[in-house]
JSON list of C-alpha atoms in Angstrom, two decimals:
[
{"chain": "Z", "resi": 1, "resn": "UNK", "atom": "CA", "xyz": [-5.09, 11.01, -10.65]},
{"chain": "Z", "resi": 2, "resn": "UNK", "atom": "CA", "xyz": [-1.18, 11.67, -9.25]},
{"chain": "Z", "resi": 3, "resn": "UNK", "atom": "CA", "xyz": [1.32, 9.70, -11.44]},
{"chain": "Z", "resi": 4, "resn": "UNK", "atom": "CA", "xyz": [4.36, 7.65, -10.10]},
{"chain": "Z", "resi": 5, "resn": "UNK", "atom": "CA", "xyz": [6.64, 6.37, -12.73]},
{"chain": "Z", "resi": 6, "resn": "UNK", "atom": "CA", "xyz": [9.33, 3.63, -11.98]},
{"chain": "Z", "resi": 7, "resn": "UNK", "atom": "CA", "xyz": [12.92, 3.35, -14.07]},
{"chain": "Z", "resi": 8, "resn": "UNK", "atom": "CA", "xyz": [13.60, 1.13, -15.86]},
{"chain": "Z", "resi": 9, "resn": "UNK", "atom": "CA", "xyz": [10.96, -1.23, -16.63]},
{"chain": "Z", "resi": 10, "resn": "UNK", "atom": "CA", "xyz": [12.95, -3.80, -16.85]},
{"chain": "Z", "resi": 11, "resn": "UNK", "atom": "CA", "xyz": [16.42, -5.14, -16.59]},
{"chain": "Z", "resi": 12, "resn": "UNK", "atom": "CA", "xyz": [18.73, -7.88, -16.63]},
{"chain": "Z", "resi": 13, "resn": "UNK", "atom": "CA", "xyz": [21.87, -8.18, -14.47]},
{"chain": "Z", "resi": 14, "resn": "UNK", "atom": "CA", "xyz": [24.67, -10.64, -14.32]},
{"chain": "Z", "resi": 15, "resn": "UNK", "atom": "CA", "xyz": [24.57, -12.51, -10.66]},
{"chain": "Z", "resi": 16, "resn": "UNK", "atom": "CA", "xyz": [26.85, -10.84, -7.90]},
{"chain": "Z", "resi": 17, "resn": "UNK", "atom": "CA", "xyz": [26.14, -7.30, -9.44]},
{"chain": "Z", "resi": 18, "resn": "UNK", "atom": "CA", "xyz": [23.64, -4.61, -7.91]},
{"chain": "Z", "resi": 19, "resn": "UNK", "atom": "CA", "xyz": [20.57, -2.92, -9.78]},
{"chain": "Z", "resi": 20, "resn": "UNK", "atom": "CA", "xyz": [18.89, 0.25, -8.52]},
{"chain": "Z", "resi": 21, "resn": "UNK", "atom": "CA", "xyz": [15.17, 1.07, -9.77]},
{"chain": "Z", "resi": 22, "resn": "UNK", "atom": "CA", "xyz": [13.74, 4.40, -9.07]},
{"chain": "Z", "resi": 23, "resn": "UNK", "atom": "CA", "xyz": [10.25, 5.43, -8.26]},
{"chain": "Z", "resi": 24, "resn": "UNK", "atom": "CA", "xyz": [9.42, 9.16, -9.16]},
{"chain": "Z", "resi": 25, "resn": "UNK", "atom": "CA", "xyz": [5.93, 11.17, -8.35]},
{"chain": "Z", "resi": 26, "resn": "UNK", "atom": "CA", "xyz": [5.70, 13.57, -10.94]},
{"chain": "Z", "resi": 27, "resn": "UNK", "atom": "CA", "xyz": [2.97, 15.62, -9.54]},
{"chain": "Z", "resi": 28, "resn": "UNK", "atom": "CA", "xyz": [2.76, 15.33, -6.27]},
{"chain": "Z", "resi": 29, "resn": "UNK", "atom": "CA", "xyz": [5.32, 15.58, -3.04]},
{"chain": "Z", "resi": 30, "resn": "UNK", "atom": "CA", "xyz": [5.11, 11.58, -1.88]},
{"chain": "Z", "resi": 31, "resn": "UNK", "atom": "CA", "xyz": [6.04, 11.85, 1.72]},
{"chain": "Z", "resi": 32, "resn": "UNK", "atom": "CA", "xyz": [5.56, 8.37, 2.42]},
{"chain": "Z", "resi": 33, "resn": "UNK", "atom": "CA", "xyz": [6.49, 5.31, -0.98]},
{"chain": "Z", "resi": 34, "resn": "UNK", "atom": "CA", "xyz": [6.12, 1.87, -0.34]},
{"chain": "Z", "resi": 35, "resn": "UNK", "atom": "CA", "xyz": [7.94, -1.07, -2.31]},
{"chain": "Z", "resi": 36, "resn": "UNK", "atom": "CA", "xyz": [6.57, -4.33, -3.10]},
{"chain": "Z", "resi": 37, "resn": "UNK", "atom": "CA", "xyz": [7.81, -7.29, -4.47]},
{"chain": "Z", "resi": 38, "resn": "UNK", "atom": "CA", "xyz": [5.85, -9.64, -6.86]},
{"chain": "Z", "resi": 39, "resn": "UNK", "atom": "CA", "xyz": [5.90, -13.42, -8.03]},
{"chain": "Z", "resi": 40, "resn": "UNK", "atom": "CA", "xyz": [4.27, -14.59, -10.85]},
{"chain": "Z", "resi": 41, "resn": "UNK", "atom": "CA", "xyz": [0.28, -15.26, -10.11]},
{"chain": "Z", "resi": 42, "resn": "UNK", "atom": "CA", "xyz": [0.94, -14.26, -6.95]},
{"chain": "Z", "resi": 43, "resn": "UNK", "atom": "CA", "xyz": [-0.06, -11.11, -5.27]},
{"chain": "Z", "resi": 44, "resn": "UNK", "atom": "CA", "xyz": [1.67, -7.70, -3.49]},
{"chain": "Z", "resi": 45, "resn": "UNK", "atom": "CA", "xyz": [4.27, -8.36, -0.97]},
{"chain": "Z", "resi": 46, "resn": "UNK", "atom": "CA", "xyz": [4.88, -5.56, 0.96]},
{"chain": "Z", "resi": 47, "resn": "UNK", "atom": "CA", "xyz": [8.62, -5.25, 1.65]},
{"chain": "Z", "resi": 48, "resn": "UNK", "atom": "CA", "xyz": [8.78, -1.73, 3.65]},
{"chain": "Z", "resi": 49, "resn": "UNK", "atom": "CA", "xyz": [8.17, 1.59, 4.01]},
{"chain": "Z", "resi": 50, "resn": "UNK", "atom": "CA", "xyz": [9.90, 4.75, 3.82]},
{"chain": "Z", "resi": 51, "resn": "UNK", "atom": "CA", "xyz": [9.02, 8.24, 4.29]},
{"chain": "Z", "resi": 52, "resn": "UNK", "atom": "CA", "xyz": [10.91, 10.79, 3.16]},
{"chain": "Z", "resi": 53, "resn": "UNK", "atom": "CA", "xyz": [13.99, 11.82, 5.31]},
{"chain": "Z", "resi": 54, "resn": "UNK", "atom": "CA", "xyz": [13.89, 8.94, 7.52]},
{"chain": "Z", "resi": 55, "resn": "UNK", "atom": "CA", "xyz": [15.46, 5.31, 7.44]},
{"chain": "Z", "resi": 56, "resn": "UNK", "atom": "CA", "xyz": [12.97, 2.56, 5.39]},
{"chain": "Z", "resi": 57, "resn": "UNK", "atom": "CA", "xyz": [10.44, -0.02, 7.83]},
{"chain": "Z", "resi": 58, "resn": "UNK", "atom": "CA", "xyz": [11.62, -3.43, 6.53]},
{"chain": "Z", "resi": 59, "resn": "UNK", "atom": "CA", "xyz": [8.76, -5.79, 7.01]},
{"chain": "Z", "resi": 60, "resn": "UNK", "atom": "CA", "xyz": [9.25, -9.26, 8.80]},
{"chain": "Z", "resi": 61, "resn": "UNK", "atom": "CA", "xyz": [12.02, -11.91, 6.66]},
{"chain": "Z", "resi": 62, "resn": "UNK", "atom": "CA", "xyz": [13.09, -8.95, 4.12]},
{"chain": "Z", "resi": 63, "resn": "UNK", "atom": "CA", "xyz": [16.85, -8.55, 4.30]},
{"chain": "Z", "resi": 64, "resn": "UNK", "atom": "CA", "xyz": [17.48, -4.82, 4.68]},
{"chain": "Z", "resi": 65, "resn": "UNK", "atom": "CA", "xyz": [21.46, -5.05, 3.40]},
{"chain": "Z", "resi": 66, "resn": "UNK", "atom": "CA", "xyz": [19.65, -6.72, 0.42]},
{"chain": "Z", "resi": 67, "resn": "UNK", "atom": "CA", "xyz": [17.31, -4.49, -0.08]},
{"chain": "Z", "resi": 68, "resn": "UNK", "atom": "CA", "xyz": [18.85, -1.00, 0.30]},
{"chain": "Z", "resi": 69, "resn": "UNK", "atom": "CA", "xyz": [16.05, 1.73, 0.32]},
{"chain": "Z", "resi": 70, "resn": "UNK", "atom": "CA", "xyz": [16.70, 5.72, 0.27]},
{"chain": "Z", "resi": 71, "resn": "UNK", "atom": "CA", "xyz": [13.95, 7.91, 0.14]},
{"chain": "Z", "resi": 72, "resn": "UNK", "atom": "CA", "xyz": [15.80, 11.19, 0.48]},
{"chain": "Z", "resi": 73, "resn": "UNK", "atom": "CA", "xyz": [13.25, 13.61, -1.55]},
{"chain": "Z", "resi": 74, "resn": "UNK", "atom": "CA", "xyz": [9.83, 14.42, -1.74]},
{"chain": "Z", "resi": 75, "resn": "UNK", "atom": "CA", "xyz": [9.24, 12.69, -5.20]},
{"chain": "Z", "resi": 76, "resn": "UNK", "atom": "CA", "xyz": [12.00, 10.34, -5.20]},
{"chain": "Z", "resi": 77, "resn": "UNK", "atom": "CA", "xyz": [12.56, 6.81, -3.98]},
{"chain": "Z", "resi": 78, "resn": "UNK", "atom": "CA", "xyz": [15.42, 3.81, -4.78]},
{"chain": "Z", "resi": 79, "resn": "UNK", "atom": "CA", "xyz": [15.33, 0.48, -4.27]},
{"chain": "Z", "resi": 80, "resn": "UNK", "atom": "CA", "xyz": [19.01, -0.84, -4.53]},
{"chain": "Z", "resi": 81, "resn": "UNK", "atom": "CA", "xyz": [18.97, -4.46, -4.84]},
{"chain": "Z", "resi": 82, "resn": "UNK", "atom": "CA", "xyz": [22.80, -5.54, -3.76]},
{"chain": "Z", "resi": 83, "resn": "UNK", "atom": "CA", "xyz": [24.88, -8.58, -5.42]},
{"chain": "Z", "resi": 84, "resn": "UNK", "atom": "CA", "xyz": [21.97, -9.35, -6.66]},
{"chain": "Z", "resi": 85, "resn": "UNK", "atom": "CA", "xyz": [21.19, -13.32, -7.57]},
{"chain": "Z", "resi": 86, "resn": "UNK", "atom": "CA", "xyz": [18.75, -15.56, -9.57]},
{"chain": "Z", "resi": 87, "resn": "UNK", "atom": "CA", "xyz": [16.39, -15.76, -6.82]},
{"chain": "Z", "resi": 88, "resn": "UNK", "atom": "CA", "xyz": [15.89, -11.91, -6.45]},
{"chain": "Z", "resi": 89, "resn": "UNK", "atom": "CA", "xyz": [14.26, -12.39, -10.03]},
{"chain": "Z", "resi": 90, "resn": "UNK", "atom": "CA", "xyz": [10.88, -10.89, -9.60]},
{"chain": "Z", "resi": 91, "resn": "UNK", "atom": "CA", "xyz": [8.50, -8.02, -10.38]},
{"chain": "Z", "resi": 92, "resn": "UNK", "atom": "CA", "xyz": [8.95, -5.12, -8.54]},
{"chain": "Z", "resi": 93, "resn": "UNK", "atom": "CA", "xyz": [6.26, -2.36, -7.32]},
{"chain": "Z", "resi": 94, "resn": "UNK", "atom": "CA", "xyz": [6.09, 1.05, -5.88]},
{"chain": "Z", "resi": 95, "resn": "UNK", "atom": "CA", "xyz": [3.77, 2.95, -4.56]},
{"chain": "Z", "resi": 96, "resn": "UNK", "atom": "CA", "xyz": [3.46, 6.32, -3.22]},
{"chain": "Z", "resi": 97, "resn": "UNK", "atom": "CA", "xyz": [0.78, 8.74, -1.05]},
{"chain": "Z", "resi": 98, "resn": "UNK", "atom": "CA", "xyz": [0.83, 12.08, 0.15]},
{"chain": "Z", "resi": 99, "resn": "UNK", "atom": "CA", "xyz": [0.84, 13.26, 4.07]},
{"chain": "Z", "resi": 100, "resn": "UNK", "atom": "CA", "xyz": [-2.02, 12.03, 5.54]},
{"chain": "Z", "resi": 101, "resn": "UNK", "atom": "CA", "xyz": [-3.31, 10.74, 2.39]},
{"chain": "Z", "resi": 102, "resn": "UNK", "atom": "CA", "xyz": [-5.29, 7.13, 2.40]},
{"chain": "Z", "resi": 103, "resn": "UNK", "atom": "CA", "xyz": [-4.77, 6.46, -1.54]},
{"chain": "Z", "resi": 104, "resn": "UNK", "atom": "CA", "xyz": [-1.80, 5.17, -3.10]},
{"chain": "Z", "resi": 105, "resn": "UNK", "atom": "CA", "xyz": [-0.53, 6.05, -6.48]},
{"chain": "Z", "resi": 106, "resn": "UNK", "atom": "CA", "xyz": [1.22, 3.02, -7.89]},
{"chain": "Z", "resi": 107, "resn": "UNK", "atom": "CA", "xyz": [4.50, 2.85, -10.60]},
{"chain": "Z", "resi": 108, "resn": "UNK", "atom": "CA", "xyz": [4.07, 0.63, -13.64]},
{"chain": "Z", "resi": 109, "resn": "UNK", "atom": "CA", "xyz": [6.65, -1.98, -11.65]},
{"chain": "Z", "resi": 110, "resn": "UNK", "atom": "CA", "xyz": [9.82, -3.07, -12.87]},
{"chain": "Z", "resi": 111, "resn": "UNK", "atom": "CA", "xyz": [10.94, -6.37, -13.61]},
{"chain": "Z", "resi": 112, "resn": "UNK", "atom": "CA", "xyz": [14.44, -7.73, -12.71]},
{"chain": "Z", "resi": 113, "resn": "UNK", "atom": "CA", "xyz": [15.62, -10.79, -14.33]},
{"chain": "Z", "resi": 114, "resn": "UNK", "atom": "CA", "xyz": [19.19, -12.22, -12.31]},
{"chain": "Z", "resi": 115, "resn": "UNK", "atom": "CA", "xyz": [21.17, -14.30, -14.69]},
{"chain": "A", "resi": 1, "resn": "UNK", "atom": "CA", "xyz": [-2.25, -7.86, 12.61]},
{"chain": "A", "resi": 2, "resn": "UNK", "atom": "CA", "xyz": [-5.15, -7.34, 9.43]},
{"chain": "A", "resi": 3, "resn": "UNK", "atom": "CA", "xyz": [-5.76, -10.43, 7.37]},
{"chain": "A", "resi": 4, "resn": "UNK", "atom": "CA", "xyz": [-7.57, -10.04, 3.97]},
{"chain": "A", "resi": 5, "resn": "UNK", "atom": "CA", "xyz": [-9.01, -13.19, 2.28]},
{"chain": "A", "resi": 6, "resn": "UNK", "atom": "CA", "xyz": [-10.00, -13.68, -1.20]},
{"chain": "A", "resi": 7, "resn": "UNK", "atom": "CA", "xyz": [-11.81, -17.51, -1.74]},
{"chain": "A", "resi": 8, "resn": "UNK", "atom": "CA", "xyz": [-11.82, -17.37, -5.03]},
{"chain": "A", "resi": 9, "resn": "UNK", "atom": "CA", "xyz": [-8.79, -17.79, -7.23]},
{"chain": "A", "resi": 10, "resn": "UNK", "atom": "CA", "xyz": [-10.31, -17.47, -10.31]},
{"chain": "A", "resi": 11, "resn": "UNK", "atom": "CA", "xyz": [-13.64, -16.76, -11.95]},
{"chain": "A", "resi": 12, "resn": "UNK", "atom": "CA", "xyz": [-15.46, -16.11, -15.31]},
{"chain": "A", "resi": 13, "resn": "UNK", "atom": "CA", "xyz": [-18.36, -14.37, -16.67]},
{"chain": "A", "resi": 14, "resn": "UNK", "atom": "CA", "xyz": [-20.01, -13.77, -20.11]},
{"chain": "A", "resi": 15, "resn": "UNK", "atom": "CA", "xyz": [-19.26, -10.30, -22.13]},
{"chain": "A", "resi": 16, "resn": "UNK", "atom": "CA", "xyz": [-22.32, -7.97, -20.75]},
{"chain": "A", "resi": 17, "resn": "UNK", "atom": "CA", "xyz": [-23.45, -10.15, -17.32]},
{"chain": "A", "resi": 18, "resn": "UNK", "atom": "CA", "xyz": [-22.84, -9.91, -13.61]},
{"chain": "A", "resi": 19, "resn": "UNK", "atom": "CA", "xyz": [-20.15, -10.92, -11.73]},
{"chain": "A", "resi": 20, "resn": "UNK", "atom": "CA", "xyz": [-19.65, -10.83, -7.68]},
{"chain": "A", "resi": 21, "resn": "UNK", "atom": "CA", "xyz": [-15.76, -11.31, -6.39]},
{"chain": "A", "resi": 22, "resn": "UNK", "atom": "CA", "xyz": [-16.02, -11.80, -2.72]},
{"chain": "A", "resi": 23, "resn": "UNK", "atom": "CA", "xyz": [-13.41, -10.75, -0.09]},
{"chain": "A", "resi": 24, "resn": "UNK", "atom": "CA", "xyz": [-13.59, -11.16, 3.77]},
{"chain": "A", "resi": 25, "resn": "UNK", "atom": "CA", "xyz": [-10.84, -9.19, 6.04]},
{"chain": "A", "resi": 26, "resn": "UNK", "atom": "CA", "xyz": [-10.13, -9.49, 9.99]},
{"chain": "A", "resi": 27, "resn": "UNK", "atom": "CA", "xyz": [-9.37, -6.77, 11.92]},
{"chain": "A", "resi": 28, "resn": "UNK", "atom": "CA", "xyz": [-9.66, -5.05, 15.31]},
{"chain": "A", "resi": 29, "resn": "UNK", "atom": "CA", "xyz": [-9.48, -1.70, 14.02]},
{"chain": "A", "resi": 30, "resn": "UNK", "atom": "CA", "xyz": [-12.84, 0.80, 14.22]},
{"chain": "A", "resi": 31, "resn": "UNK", "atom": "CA", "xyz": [-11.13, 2.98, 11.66]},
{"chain": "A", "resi": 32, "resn": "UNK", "atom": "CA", "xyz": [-10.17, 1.55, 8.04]},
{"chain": "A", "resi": 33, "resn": "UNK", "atom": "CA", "xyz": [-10.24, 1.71, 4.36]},
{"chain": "A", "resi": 34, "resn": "UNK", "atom": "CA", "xyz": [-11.28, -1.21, 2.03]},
{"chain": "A", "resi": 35, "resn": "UNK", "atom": "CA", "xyz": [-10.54, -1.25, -1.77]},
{"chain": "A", "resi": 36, "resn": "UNK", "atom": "CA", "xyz": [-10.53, -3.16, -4.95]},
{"chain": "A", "resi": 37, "resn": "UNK", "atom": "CA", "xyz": [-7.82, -2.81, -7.33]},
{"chain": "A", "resi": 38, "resn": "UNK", "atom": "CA", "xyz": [-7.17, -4.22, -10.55]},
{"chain": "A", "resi": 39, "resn": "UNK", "atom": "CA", "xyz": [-4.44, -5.25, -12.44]},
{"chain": "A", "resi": 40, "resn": "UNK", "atom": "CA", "xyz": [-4.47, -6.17, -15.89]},
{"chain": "A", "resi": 41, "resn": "UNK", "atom": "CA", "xyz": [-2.00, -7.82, -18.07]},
{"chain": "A", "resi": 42, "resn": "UNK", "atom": "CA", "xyz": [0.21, -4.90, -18.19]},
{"chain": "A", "resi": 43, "resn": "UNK", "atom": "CA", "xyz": [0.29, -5.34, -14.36]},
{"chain": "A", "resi": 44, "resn": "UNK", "atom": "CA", "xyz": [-0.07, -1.56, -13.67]},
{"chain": "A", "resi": 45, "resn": "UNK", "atom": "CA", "xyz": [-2.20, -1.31, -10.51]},
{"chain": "A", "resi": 46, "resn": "UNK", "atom": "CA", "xyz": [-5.30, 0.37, -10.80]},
{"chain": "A", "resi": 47, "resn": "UNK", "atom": "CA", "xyz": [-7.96, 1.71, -8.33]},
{"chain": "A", "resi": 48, "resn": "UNK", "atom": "CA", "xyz": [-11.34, 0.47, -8.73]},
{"chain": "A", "resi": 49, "resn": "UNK", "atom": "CA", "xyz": [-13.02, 1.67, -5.98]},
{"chain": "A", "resi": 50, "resn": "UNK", "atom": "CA", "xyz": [-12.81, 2.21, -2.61]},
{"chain": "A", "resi": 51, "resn": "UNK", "atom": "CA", "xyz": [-14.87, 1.94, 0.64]},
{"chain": "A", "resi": 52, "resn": "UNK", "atom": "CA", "xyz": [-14.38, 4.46, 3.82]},
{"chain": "A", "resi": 53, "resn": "UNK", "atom": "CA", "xyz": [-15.39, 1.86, 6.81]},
{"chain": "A", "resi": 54, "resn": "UNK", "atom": "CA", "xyz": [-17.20, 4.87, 8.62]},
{"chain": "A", "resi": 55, "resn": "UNK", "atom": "CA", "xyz": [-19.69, 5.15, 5.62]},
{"chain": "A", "resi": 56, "resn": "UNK", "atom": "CA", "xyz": [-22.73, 3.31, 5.92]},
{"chain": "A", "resi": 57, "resn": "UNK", "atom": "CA", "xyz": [-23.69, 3.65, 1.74]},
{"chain": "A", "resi": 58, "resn": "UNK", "atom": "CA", "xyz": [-22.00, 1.08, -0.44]},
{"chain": "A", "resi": 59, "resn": "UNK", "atom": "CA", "xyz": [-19.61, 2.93, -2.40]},
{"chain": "A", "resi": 60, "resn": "UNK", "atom": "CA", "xyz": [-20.38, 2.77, -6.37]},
{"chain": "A", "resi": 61, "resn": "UNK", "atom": "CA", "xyz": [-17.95, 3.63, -9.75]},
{"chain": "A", "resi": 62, "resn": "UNK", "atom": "CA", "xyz": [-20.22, 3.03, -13.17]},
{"chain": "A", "resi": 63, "resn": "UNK", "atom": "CA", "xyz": [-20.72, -0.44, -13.51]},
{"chain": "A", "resi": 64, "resn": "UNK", "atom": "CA", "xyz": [-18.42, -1.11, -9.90]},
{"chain": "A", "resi": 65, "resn": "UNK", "atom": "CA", "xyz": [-19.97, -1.28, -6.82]},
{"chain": "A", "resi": 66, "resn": "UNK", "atom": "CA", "xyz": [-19.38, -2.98, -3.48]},
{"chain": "A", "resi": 67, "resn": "UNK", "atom": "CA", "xyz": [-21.69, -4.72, -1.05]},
{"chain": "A", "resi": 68, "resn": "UNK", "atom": "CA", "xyz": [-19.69, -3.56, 2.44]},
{"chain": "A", "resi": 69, "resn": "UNK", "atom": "CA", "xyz": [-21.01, -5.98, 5.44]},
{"chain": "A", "resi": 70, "resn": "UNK", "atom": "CA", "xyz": [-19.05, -3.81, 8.08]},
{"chain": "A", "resi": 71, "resn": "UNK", "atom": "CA", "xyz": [-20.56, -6.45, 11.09]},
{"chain": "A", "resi": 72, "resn": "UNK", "atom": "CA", "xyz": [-19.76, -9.68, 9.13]},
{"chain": "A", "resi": 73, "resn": "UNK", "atom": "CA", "xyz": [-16.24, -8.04, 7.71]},
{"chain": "A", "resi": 74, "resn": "UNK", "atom": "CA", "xyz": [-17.09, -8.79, 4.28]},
{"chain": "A", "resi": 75, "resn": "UNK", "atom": "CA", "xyz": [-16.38, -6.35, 1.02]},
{"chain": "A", "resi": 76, "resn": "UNK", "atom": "CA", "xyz": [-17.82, -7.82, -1.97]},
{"chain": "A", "resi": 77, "resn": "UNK", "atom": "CA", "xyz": [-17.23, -6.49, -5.60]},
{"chain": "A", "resi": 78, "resn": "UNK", "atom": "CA", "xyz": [-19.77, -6.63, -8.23]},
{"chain": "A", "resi": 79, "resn": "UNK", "atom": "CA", "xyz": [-19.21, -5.87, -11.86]},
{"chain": "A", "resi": 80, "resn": "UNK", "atom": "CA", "xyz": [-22.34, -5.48, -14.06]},
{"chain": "A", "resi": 81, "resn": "UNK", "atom": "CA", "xyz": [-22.44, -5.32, -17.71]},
{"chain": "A", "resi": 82, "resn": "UNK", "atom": "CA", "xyz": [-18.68, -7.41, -18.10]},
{"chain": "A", "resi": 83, "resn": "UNK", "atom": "CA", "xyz": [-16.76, -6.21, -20.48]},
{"chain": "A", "resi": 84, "resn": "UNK", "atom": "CA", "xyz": [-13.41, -7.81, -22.34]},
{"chain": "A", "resi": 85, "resn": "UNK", "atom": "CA", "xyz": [-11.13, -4.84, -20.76]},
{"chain": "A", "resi": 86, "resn": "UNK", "atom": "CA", "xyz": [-12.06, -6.30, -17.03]},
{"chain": "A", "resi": 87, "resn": "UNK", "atom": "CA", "xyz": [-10.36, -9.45, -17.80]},
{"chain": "A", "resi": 88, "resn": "UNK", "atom": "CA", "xyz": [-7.53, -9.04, -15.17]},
{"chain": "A", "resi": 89, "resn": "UNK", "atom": "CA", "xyz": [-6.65, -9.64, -11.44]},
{"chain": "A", "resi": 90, "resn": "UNK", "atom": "CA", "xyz": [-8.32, -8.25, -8.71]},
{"chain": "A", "resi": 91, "resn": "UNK", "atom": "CA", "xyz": [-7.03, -7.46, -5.60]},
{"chain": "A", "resi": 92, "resn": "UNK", "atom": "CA", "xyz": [-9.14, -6.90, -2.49]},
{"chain": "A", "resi": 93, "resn": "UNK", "atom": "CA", "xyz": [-7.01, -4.63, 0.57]},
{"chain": "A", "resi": 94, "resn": "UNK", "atom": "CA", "xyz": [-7.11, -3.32, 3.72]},
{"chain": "A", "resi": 95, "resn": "UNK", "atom": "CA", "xyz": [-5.48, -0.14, 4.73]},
{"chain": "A", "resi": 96, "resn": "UNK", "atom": "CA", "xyz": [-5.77, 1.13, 8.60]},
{"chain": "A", "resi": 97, "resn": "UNK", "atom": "CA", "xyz": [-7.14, 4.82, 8.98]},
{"chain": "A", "resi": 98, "resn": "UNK", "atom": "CA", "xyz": [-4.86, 7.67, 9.83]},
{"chain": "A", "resi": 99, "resn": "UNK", "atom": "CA", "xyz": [-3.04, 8.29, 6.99]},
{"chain": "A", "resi": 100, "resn": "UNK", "atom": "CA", "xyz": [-0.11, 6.88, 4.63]},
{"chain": "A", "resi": 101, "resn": "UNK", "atom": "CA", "xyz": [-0.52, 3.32, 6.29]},
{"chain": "A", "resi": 102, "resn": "UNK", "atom": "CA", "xyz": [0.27, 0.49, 4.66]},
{"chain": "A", "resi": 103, "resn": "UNK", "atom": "CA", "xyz": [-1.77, -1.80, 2.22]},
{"chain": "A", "resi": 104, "resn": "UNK", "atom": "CA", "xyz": [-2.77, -5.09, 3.39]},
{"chain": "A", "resi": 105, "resn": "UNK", "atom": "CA", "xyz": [-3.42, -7.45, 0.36]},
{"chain": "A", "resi": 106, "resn": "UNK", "atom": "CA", "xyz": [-5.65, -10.62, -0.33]},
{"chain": "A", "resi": 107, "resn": "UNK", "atom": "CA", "xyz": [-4.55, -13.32, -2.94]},
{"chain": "A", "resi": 108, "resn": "UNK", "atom": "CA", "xyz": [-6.13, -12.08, -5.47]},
{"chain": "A", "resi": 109, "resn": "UNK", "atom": "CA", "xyz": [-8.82, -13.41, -7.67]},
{"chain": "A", "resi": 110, "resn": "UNK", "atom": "CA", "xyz": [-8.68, -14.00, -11.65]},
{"chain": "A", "resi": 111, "resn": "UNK", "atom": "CA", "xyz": [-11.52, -12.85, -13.67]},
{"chain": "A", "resi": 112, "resn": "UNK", "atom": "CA", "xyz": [-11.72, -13.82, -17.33]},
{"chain": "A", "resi": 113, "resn": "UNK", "atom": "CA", "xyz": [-14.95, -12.04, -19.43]},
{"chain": "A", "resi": 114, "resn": "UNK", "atom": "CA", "xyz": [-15.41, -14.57, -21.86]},
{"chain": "A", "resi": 115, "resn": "UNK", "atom": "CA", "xyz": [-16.77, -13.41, -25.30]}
]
C-alpha cells in the first residue's frame, strides 16, 4: 500500500511558540491530505482539507489562524500550529489520497505536548 | 450531514473465537464507501476492510468480513479466529462516493482478545 510519513513524531514546545509537523507521501502524488486531530480514547476529528494548490477547508469550530495549513506540493503537507498553548496538546493525524481515489493512506500521527 | 454510530465502546473475546463489532451510519447519499479501520497501540491507522455501497456481496479480508445491511444502514464487522495482535480500536467510517471526500468517523469501539 502508498506510504505517508509525518515529522516529527513527537514534540514538545514551550507555550506562546509555534510547531509545524509535516506529512509526506513517499510514493504517490497526494492531491488531496486531510488533518485530524486526536484526544486520548477518543476518536478522528477531522479538522480540514486541503488539496494541493488551493487554500485548506477548515471544518466547523477549528480556528484557521490557529491552525495554519499549506499544501503547496503533490507529496507535501504542513500543519503549523501558531503560539501554540497547553490545550492544543493532542495527537495529531494525516492522511492522504490520490485524484479521484476513495482510500486514504494515513501518517503514523504526531504528538504535540504544550508546556 | 453523514452520522456514523458505534454502540459499543468496548468489547472482548477469547484468543481463537468470534467477535461481531456493530456500526450503524445515516445518510442520504445513493453513492458511498463504508470501512473498518484499526488502530492499535501504536495508533497508526490501518485499513481493515472496506465495503463499496453499490456491491451487493459482503466484502471479506482472511478472518475479516462484514455483514453490509445497505436497507437498514448497518455495517457490521466480524473477526473469526481472535488473535492477541487484534487487540486495538476499531473505527467504523463513512466516506461519500466521488472521490478524495472526506472520512466520516464513529466513536470507536475497544476490542481486547483475551488469552
Amino acid at each position: 500500500g502508498a506510504v505517508v510519513s509525518q515529522h516529527p513524531s513527537w514534540v514538545i514546545c514551550k507555550s506562546g511558540t509555534s510547531v509545524k509537523i509535516e506529512c509526506r507521501s513517499l510514493d504517490f502524488q497526494a492531491t488531496t491530505m486531510f488533518w485530524y486531530r486526536q484526544f486520548p480514547k477518543q476518536s478522528l476529528m477531522l479538522m480540514a482539507t486541503s488539496n494541493e494548490g488551493s487554500k485548506a477547508t477548515y471544518e466547523q469550530g477549528v480556528e484557521k489562524d490557529k491552525f495554519l495549513i499549506n499544501h503547496a506540493s503533490l507529496t507535501l503537507s504542513t500543519l503549523t500550529v501558531t503560539s501554540a498553548h497547553p490545550e492544543d496538546s493532542s495527537f495529531y493525524i494525516c492522511s492522504a489520497s490520490s485524484s479521484g481515489g476513495y482510500e486514504q493512506f494515513f501518517g503514523p500521527g504526531t504528538r504535540l505536548t504544550v508546556l | 450531514a453523514q452520522t456514523v454510530t458505534q454502540s459499543q465502546p468496548e468489547m472482548s473475546v477469547q484468543e481463537a473465537e468470534t467477535v461481531t463489532l456493530s456500526c450503524t451510519y445515516d445518510t442520504s447519499e445513493n453513492n458511498y464507501y463504508l470501512f473498518w479501520y484499526k488502530q492499535p497501540p501504536s495508533r497508526q491507522m490501518i485499513l481493515v476492510i472496506r465495503q463499496e455501497a453499490y456491491k451487493q456481496q459482503n466484502a471479506t479480508e482472511n478472518r475479516f468480513s462484514v455483514n453490509f445491511q445497505k436497507a437498514a444502514k448497518s455495517f457490521s464487522l466480524k473477526i473469526s479466529d481472535s488473535q492477541l495482535g487484534d487487540t486495538a480500536m476499531y473505527f467504523c467510517a463513512f466516506m461519500k462516493g466521488g472521490g478524495s471526500e472526506k472520512l466520516v468517523f464513529g466513536k470507536g469501539t475497544k476490542l481486547t482478545v483475551n488469552p
